[in-house]
CSV table of C-alpha atoms in Angstrom, one decimal:
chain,number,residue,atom,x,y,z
A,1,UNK,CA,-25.7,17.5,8.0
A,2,UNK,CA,-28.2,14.8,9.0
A,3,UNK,CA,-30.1,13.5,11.8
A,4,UNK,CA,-27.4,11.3,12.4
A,5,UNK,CA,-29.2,7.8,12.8
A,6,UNK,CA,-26.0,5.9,11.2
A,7,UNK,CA,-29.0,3.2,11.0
A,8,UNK,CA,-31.4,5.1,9.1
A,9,UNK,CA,-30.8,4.6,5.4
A,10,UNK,CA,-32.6,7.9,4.8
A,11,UNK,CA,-30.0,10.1,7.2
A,12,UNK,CA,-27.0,7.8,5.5
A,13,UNK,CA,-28.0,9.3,2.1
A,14,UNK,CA,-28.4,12.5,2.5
A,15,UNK,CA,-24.7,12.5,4.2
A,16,UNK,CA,-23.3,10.6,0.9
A,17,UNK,CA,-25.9,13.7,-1.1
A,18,UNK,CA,-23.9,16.3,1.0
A,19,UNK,CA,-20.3,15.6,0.5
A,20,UNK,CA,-21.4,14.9,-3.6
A,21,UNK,CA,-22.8,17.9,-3.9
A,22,UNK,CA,-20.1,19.9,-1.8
A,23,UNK,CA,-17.7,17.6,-4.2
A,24,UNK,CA,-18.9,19.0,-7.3
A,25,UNK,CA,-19.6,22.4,-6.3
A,26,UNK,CA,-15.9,23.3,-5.0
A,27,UNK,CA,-13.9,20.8,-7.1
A,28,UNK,CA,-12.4,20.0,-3.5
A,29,UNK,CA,-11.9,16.2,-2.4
A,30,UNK,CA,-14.2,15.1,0.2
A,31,UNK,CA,-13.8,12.1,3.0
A,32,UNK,CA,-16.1,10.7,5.5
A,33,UNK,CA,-14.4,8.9,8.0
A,34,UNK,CA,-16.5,5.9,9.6
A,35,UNK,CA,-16.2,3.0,12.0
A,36,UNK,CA,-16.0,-0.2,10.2
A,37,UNK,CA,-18.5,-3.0,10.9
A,38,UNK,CA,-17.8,-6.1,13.6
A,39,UNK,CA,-17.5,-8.2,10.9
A,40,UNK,CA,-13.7,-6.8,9.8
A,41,UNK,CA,-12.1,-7.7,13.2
A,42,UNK,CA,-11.3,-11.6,11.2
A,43,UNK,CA,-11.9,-10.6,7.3
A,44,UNK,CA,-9.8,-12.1,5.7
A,45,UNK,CA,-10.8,-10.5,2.7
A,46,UNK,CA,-12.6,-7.2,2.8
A,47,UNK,CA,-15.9,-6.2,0.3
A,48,UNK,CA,-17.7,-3.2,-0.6
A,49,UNK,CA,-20.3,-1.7,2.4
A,50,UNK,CA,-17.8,-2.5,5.4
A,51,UNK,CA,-18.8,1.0,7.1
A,52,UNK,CA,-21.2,0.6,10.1
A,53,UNK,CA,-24.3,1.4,10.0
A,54,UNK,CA,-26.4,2.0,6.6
A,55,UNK,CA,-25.2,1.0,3.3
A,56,UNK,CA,-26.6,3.8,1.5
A,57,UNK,CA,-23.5,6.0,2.5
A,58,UNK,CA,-21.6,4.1,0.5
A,59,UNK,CA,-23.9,3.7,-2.2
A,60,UNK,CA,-23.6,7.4,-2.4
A,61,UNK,CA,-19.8,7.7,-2.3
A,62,UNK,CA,-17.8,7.5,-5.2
A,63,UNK,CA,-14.9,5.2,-3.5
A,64,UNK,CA,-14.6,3.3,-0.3
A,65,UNK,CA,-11.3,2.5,1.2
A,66,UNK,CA,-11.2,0.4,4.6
A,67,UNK,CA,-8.0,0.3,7.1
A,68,UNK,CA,-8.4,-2.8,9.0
A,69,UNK,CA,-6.1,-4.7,11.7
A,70,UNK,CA,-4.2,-7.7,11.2
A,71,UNK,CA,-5.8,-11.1,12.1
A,72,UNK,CA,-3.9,-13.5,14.5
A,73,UNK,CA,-3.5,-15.9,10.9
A,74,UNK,CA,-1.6,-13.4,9.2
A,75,UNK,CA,0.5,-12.1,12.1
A,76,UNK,CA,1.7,-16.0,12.1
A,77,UNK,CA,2.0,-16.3,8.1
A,78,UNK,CA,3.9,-12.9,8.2
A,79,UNK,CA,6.5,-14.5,11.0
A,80,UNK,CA,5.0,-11.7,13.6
A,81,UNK,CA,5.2,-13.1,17.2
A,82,UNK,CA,5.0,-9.6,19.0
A,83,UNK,CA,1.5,-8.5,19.7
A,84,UNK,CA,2.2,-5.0,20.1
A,85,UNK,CA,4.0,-5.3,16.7
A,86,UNK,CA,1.0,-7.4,15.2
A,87,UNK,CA,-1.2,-4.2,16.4
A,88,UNK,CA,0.9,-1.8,14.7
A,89,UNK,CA,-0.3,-3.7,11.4
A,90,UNK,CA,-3.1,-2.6,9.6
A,91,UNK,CA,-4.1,-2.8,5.6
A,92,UNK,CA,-5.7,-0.3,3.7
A,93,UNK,CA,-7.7,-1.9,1.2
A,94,UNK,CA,-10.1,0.2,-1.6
A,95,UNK,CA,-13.7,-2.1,-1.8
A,96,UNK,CA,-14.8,0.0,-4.1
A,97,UNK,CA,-13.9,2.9,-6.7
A,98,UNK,CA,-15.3,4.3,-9.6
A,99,UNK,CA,-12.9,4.5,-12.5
A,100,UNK,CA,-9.7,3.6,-10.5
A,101,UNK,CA,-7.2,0.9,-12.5
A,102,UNK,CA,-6.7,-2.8,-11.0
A,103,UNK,CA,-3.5,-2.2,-9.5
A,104,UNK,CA,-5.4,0.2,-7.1
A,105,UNK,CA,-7.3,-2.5,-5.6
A,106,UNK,CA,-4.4,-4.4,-4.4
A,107,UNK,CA,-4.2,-3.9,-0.4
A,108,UNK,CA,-1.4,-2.2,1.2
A,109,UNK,CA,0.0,-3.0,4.5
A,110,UNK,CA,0.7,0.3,6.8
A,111,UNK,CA,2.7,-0.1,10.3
A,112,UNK,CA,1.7,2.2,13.1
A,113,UNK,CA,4.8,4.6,14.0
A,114,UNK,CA,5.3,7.3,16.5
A,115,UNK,CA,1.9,9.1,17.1
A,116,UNK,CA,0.0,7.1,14.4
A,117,UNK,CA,1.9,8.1,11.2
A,118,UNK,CA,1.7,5.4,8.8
A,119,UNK,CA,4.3,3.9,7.0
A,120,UNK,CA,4.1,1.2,4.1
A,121,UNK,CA,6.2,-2.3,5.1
A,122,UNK,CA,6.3,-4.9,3.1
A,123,UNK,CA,5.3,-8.4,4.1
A,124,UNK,CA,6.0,-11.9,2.4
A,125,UNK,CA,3.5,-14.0,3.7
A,126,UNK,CA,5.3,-17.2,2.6
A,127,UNK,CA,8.8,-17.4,4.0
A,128,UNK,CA,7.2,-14.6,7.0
A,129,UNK,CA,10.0,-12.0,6.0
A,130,UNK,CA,8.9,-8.4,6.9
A,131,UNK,CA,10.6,-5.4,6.3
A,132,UNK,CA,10.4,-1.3,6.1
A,133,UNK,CA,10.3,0.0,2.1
A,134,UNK,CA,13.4,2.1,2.9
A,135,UNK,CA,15.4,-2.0,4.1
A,136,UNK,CA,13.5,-3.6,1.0
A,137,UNK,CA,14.8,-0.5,-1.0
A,138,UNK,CA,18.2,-1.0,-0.2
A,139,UNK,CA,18.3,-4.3,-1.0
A,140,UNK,CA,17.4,-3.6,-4.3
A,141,UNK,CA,19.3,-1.0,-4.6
A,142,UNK,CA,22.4,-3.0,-3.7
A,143,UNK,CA,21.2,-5.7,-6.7
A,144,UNK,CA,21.9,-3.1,-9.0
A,145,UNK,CA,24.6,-2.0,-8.0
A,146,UNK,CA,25.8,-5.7,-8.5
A,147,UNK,CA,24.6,-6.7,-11.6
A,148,UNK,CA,24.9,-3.1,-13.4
A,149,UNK,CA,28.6,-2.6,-12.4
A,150,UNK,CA,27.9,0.8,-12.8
A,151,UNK,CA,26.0,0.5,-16.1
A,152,UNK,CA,22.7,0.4,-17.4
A,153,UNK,CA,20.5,-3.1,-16.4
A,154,UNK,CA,16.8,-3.6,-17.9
A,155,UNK,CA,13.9,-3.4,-15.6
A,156,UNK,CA,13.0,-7.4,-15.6
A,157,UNK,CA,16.9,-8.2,-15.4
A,158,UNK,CA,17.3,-6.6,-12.4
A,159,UNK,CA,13.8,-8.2,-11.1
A,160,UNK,CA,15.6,-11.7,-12.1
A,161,UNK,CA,18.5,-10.7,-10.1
A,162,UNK,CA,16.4,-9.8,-7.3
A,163,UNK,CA,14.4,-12.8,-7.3
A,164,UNK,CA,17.3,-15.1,-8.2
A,165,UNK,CA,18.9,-13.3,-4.5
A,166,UNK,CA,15.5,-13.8,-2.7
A,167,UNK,CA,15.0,-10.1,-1.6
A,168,UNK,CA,11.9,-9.2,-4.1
A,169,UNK,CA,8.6,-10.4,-1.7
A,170,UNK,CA,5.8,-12.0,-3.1
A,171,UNK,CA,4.0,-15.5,-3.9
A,172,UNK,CA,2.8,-14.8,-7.2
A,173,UNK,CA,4.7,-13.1,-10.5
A,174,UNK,CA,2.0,-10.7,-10.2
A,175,UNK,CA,2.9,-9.6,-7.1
A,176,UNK,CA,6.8,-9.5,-7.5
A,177,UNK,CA,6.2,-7.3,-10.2
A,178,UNK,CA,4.6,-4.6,-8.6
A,179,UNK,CA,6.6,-4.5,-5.8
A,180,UNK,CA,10.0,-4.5,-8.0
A,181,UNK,CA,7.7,-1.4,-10.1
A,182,UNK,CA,7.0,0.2,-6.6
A,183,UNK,CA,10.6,0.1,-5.6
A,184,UNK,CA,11.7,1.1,-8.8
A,185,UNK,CA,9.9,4.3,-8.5
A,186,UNK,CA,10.7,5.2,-4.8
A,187,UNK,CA,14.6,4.9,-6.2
A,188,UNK,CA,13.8,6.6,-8.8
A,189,UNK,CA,12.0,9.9,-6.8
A,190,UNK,CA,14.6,9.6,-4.4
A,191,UNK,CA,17.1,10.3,-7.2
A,192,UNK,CA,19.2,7.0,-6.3
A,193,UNK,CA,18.9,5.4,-9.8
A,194,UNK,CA,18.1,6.6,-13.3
A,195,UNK,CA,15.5,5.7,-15.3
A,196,UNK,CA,15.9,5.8,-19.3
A,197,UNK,CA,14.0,4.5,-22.5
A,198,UNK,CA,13.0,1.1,-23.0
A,199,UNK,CA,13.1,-0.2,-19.2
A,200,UNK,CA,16.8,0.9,-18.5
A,201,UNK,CA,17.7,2.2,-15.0
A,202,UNK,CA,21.3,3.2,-13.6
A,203,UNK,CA,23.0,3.9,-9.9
A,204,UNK,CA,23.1,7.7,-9.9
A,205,UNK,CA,26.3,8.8,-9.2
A,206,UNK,CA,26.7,10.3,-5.4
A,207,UNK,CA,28.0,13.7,-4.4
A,208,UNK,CA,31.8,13.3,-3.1
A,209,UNK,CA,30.3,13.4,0.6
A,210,UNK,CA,27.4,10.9,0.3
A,211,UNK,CA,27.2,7.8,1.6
A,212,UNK,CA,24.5,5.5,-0.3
């Protein structure tokens, strides 16, 4: 596909050229998969061009998303002591995207399961509570179940609920909300709640041999 000097700006474009034109062409998704520079092992916060080698790969790509490890500073902020659990963590963060909303730039934090497959936790990195989706759904679940007796509750009174119970993660309203939306919609496609008009959701009811 190229010489393959991952240094030569020349061999990095026509790479990026190739899986553009391949791209167009077939109407098919592409992905190159590259190492990420030195410079990510204690990022904080990750920009644009954080592949090795050449920038004019990424130049030529129409997105860049980079899965980096946690740093020792947020394995402490995020009350994770284990190292072998702090290497499970990674976040997958998109640096760059063409025609992609705001709420796809905020990073998500994976944990490393059996053989590698990812799964999204959810971590507060102000009281260092962490949790799976599927405990943090549950929780939220249960809230509704509380404060809907059954019934119908608006979207952002069951958030208040939530918040007012300490289970919804996040250190900004921002934040809060789109994890309450996330949850909402994992619920939702996991046919545990109901969504109606105007922001109302409601406990499906279970089969006579389910246990919620």
């Amino acid at each position: 596909m190229s010489e393959g000097d991952e240094q030569d700006q020349q061999n990095q474009r026509a790479l990026a050229k190739m899986a553009d034109d391949l791209a167009v062409n077939t109407g098919a998704t592409v992905m190159l998969v590259t190492h990420g520079g030195k410079a990510l092992i204690n990022a904080d916060e990750v920009s644009s061009h954080s592949s090795r080698g050449g920038g004019a790969v990424t130049d030529g790509a129409r997105g860049e998303y980079v899965l980096r490890s946690m740093t020792k500073d947020e394995a402490k902020r995020a009350g994770i002591e284990d190292a072998e659990e702090r290497a499970r963590m990674v976040q997958l963060v998109c640096s760059k995207g063409n025609r992609i909303p705001p709420s796809a730039k905020v990073p998500v934090w994976l944990r490393r399961g059996h053989g590698g497959v990812l799964s999204e936790v959810v971590l507060d990195m102000t009281t260092g509570a962490t949790c799976t989706t599927a405990a943090l759904d549950d929780k939220i679940f249960e809230v509704l179940l509380d404060i809907g007796s059954g019934g119908a509750a608006k979207l952002k009174e069951w958030q208040t609920a939530c918040e007012a119970r300490g289970v919804l993660p996040g250190n900004t309203p921002g934040t809060k909300g789109q994890n309450m939306k996330k949850a909402a919609a994992r619920l939702r496609d996991a046919r545990r709640v109901v969504s109606f008009t105007q922001g109302y959701y409601t406990p499906c009811n279970p089969e006579p041999d389910q246990e919620w």
